[in-house]
């Protein structure tokens, strides 16, 4: 079955509650990326959104190594990816590696919240991208030690996850049956009564 980008996005549109911002319903994680470049202006907007995420003690421990297609940084991030990510991710015009600084600057103590804060910044990043019509796919499948070596990442930064960023292409361009199956699979989430609790095992009464 041939499915266009617009048809696929309609299929993936979440059935969220009334009043939820549309960008939350529309954002999902494709793997089929077109060759179209992301403009510097849009990248500035995307990282500006991430910059304003909250963090413990306002430490802002996140850092992003950004590889644009055709650069050695893009190649090194691609080389650091694992599994299926190796097959589809290099087509994305932007590959990003998210890092978090493991110690606070003001007293050099361990920042136990750094990864949490990086996650918040990355959520801002991908939602701003979605608002601009730019797709993203976050990946945990990263060889962290290889990335650290290739990109000369300091020891006090934790290598967390990668993000592919760009514009969607038709799913058939993936050229792999398993990847196509994943691309066309419906979005699924646990019901609200399993994640919002008034006590352990007790769903929050939301009316």
Short mmCIF file of C-alpha atoms in Angstrom, two decimals:
data_model
loop_
_atom_site.label_atom_id
_atom_site.label_comp_id
_atom_site.label_asym_id
_atom_site.label_seq_id
_atom_site.Cartn_x
_atom_site.Cartn_y
_atom_site.Cartn_z
CA UNK A 1 0.00 0.00 0.00
CA UNK A 2 1.41 3.36 -1.05
CA UNK A 3 0.91 6.10 1.54
CA UNK A 4 1.78 9.75 1.05
CA UNK A 5 3.32 11.96 3.74
CA UNK A 6 0.05 13.84 4.25
CA UNK A 7 -1.96 10.61 4.53
CA UNK A 8 0.52 9.16 6.99
CA UNK A 9 0.47 12.27 9.16
CA UNK A 10 -3.32 12.13 9.24
CA UNK A 11 -3.10 8.50 10.36
CA UNK A 12 -0.64 9.41 13.11
CA UNK A 13 -2.65 12.35 14.46
CA UNK A 14 -3.35 11.64 18.14
CA UNK A 15 -6.83 11.71 19.65
CA UNK A 16 -5.93 13.99 22.53
CA UNK A 17 -8.25 15.74 24.96
CA UNK A 18 -9.90 19.02 24.04
CA UNK A 19 -7.69 22.00 24.75
CA UNK A 20 -4.38 20.18 24.20
CA UNK A 21 -2.13 22.18 21.87
CA UNK A 22 -2.23 20.74 18.33
CA UNK A 23 1.56 20.35 18.18
CA UNK A 24 1.35 17.62 20.85
CA UNK A 25 -1.21 15.72 18.79
CA UNK A 26 0.66 16.07 15.53
CA UNK A 27 4.27 15.37 16.56
CA UNK A 28 5.51 11.84 15.94
CA UNK A 29 8.81 10.19 15.04
CA UNK A 30 9.24 9.33 11.36
CA UNK A 31 12.27 7.64 9.90
CA UNK A 32 11.83 8.64 6.25
CA UNK A 33 13.60 11.96 5.65
CA UNK A 34 13.87 13.96 2.43
CA UNK A 35 17.07 15.63 1.17
CA UNK A 36 15.58 19.09 1.86
CA UNK A 37 17.84 21.13 4.12
CA UNK A 38 16.71 22.83 7.34
CA UNK A 39 17.42 26.55 7.21
CA UNK A 40 19.77 28.23 9.67
CA UNK A 41 16.88 30.47 10.70
CA UNK A 42 14.74 27.48 11.67
CA UNK A 43 17.63 25.79 13.46
CA UNK A 44 18.12 28.97 15.46
CA UNK A 45 14.44 28.92 16.45
CA UNK A 46 14.63 25.26 17.42
CA UNK A 47 17.68 25.64 19.65
CA UNK A 48 16.36 28.89 21.08
CA UNK A 49 13.32 26.94 22.28
CA UNK A 50 15.59 24.33 23.90
CA UNK A 51 17.59 27.12 25.54
CA UNK A 52 14.56 28.24 27.54
CA UNK A 53 13.80 24.87 29.13
CA UNK A 54 13.78 24.72 32.95
CA UNK A 55 16.64 23.15 34.89
CA UNK A 56 17.73 22.48 38.46
CA UNK A 57 19.52 25.53 39.89
CA UNK A 58 19.23 27.00 36.41
CA UNK A 59 22.34 25.00 35.56
CA UNK A 60 21.27 24.44 31.94
CA UNK A 61 23.42 21.29 31.73
CA UNK A 62 22.42 20.38 28.17
CA UNK A 63 24.72 20.64 25.20
CA UNK A 64 23.97 19.66 21.60
CA UNK A 65 26.57 18.64 19.05
CA UNK A 66 24.96 19.40 15.69
CA UNK A 67 26.00 17.71 12.46
CA UNK A 68 24.78 19.11 9.15
CA UNK A 69 24.80 16.71 6.22
CA UNK A 70 28.07 16.85 4.34
CA UNK A 71 30.14 17.66 7.43
CA UNK A 72 32.45 15.41 9.40
CA UNK A 73 30.27 15.93 12.51
CA UNK A 74 27.24 14.46 10.69
CA UNK A 75 29.38 11.50 9.62
CA UNK A 76 30.72 10.95 13.15
CA UNK A 77 27.27 11.02 14.75
CA UNK A 78 26.04 8.60 12.07
CA UNK A 79 28.98 6.31 12.75
CA UNK A 80 28.09 6.32 16.45
CA UNK A 81 24.52 5.12 15.87
CA UNK A 82 23.54 1.51 16.39
CA UNK A 83 21.18 -1.03 14.80
CA UNK A 84 18.47 0.09 12.38
CA UNK A 85 19.42 3.71 13.06
CA UNK A 86 22.49 3.23 10.89
CA UNK A 87 20.26 2.54 7.87
CA UNK A 88 17.82 5.45 7.86
CA UNK A 89 19.26 8.25 10.01
CA UNK A 90 22.04 9.47 7.65
CA UNK A 91 19.37 10.66 5.19
CA UNK A 92 18.29 13.30 7.72
CA UNK A 93 19.96 16.62 6.95
CA UNK A 94 20.63 17.29 10.64
CA UNK A 95 21.93 14.81 13.22
CA UNK A 96 22.15 15.98 16.81
CA UNK A 97 23.85 14.41 19.81
CA UNK A 98 22.46 15.43 23.20
CA UNK A 99 24.82 15.66 26.19
CA UNK A 100 24.35 16.59 29.83
CA UNK A 101 27.01 17.96 32.16
CA UNK A 102 27.21 15.67 35.18
CA UNK A 103 28.42 18.27 37.72
CA UNK A 104 27.16 21.68 38.76
CA UNK A 105 29.36 24.59 37.73
CA UNK A 106 28.96 26.49 41.01
CA UNK A 107 30.28 23.80 43.38
CA UNK A 108 31.41 20.85 41.23
CA UNK A 109 28.95 18.52 42.99
CA UNK A 110 27.10 15.79 41.09
CA UNK A 111 24.05 17.05 39.24
CA UNK A 112 21.57 14.21 39.69
CA UNK A 113 19.01 16.05 37.60
CA UNK A 114 21.10 16.75 34.51
CA UNK A 115 19.65 13.96 32.36
CA UNK A 116 16.13 14.98 33.39
CA UNK A 117 16.89 18.56 32.40
CA UNK A 118 18.35 17.49 29.05
CA UNK A 119 15.12 15.59 28.44
CA UNK A 120 13.09 18.74 29.10
CA UNK A 121 15.24 20.78 26.72
CA UNK A 122 14.98 18.08 24.05
CA UNK A 123 11.19 18.02 24.41
CA UNK A 124 11.14 21.78 23.81
CA UNK A 125 13.45 21.25 20.82
CA UNK A 126 11.35 18.63 19.04
CA UNK A 127 8.07 20.42 19.76
CA UNK A 128 9.40 23.68 18.32
CA UNK A 129 10.58 21.72 15.29
CA UNK A 130 7.11 20.19 14.90
CA UNK A 131 5.52 23.64 15.12
CA UNK A 132 7.73 24.64 12.16
CA UNK A 133 6.71 21.56 10.15
CA UNK A 134 10.07 19.88 10.75
CA UNK A 135 10.16 16.23 11.73
CA UNK A 136 12.37 14.68 14.39
CA UNK A 137 13.23 11.21 15.63
CA UNK A 138 15.00 10.69 18.95
CA UNK A 139 17.29 7.67 19.31
CA UNK A 140 18.65 5.87 22.32
CA UNK A 141 20.63 3.51 20.09
CA UNK A 142 23.98 5.26 20.33
CA UNK A 143 27.41 3.76 20.96
CA UNK A 144 28.31 6.27 23.66
CA UNK A 145 31.99 5.44 23.92
CA UNK A 146 32.44 5.61 20.16
CA UNK A 147 30.67 8.98 20.11
CA UNK A 148 32.84 10.23 22.96
CA UNK A 149 36.00 9.23 21.10
CA UNK A 150 34.99 10.44 17.64
CA UNK A 151 33.64 13.78 18.86
CA UNK A 152 36.20 14.33 21.64
CA UNK A 153 33.55 14.75 24.33
CA UNK A 154 34.93 15.63 27.79
CA UNK A 155 34.61 13.08 30.59
CA UNK A 156 32.30 15.30 32.66
CA UNK A 157 29.60 15.17 29.98
CA UNK A 158 27.24 12.19 29.69
CA UNK A 159 26.35 11.08 26.16
CA UNK A 160 22.58 10.65 26.23
CA UNK A 161 20.71 10.31 22.93
CA UNK A 162 20.67 11.38 19.31
CA UNK A 163 18.05 13.24 17.30
CA UNK A 164 17.49 13.14 13.54
CA UNK A 165 15.92 16.35 12.22
CA UNK A 166 14.55 17.26 8.81
CA UNK A 167 11.55 17.09 6.50
CA UNK A 168 9.54 13.94 5.95
CA UNK A 169 9.71 11.87 2.80
CA UNK A 170 7.37 9.19 1.50
CA UNK A 171 7.69 6.08 3.71
CA UNK A 172 8.47 3.87 0.71
CA UNK A 173 11.85 5.60 0.42
CA UNK A 174 12.99 3.65 3.49
CA UNK A 175 13.49 0.64 1.22
CA UNK A 176 13.25 -1.85 4.09
CA UNK A 177 10.18 -3.92 4.97
CA UNK A 178 10.72 -3.82 8.73
CA UNK A 179 11.36 -0.06 8.76
CA UNK A 180 8.29 0.50 6.58
CA UNK A 181 6.18 -1.58 8.97
CA UNK A 182 7.34 0.57 11.89
CA UNK A 183 6.72 3.77 9.91
CA UNK A 184 3.12 2.79 9.18
CA UNK A 185 2.31 1.41 12.64
CA UNK A 186 -0.37 3.36 14.56
CA UNK A 187 0.66 5.59 17.44
CA UNK A 188 -0.13 4.12 20.80
CA UNK A 189 0.01 5.40 24.39
CA UNK A 190 -0.95 3.99 27.77
CA UNK A 191 -4.30 5.24 29.04
CA UNK A 192 -4.27 8.31 31.27
CA UNK A 193 -5.49 6.33 34.28
CA UNK A 194 -2.23 4.36 34.25
CA UNK A 195 0.08 7.37 34.38
CA UNK A 196 -1.75 9.98 36.49
CA UNK A 197 -2.24 8.59 40.02
CA UNK A 198 -3.60 9.98 43.27
CA UNK A 199 -1.75 7.19 45.12
CA UNK A 200 0.21 4.16 43.97
CA UNK A 201 -2.16 1.99 41.96
CA UNK A 202 -4.99 4.51 42.28
CA UNK A 203 -5.90 6.52 39.15
CA UNK A 204 -6.33 10.24 39.64
CA UNK A 205 -9.99 11.25 39.39
CA UNK A 206 -10.06 13.68 36.47
CA UNK A 207 -13.83 13.70 36.03
#
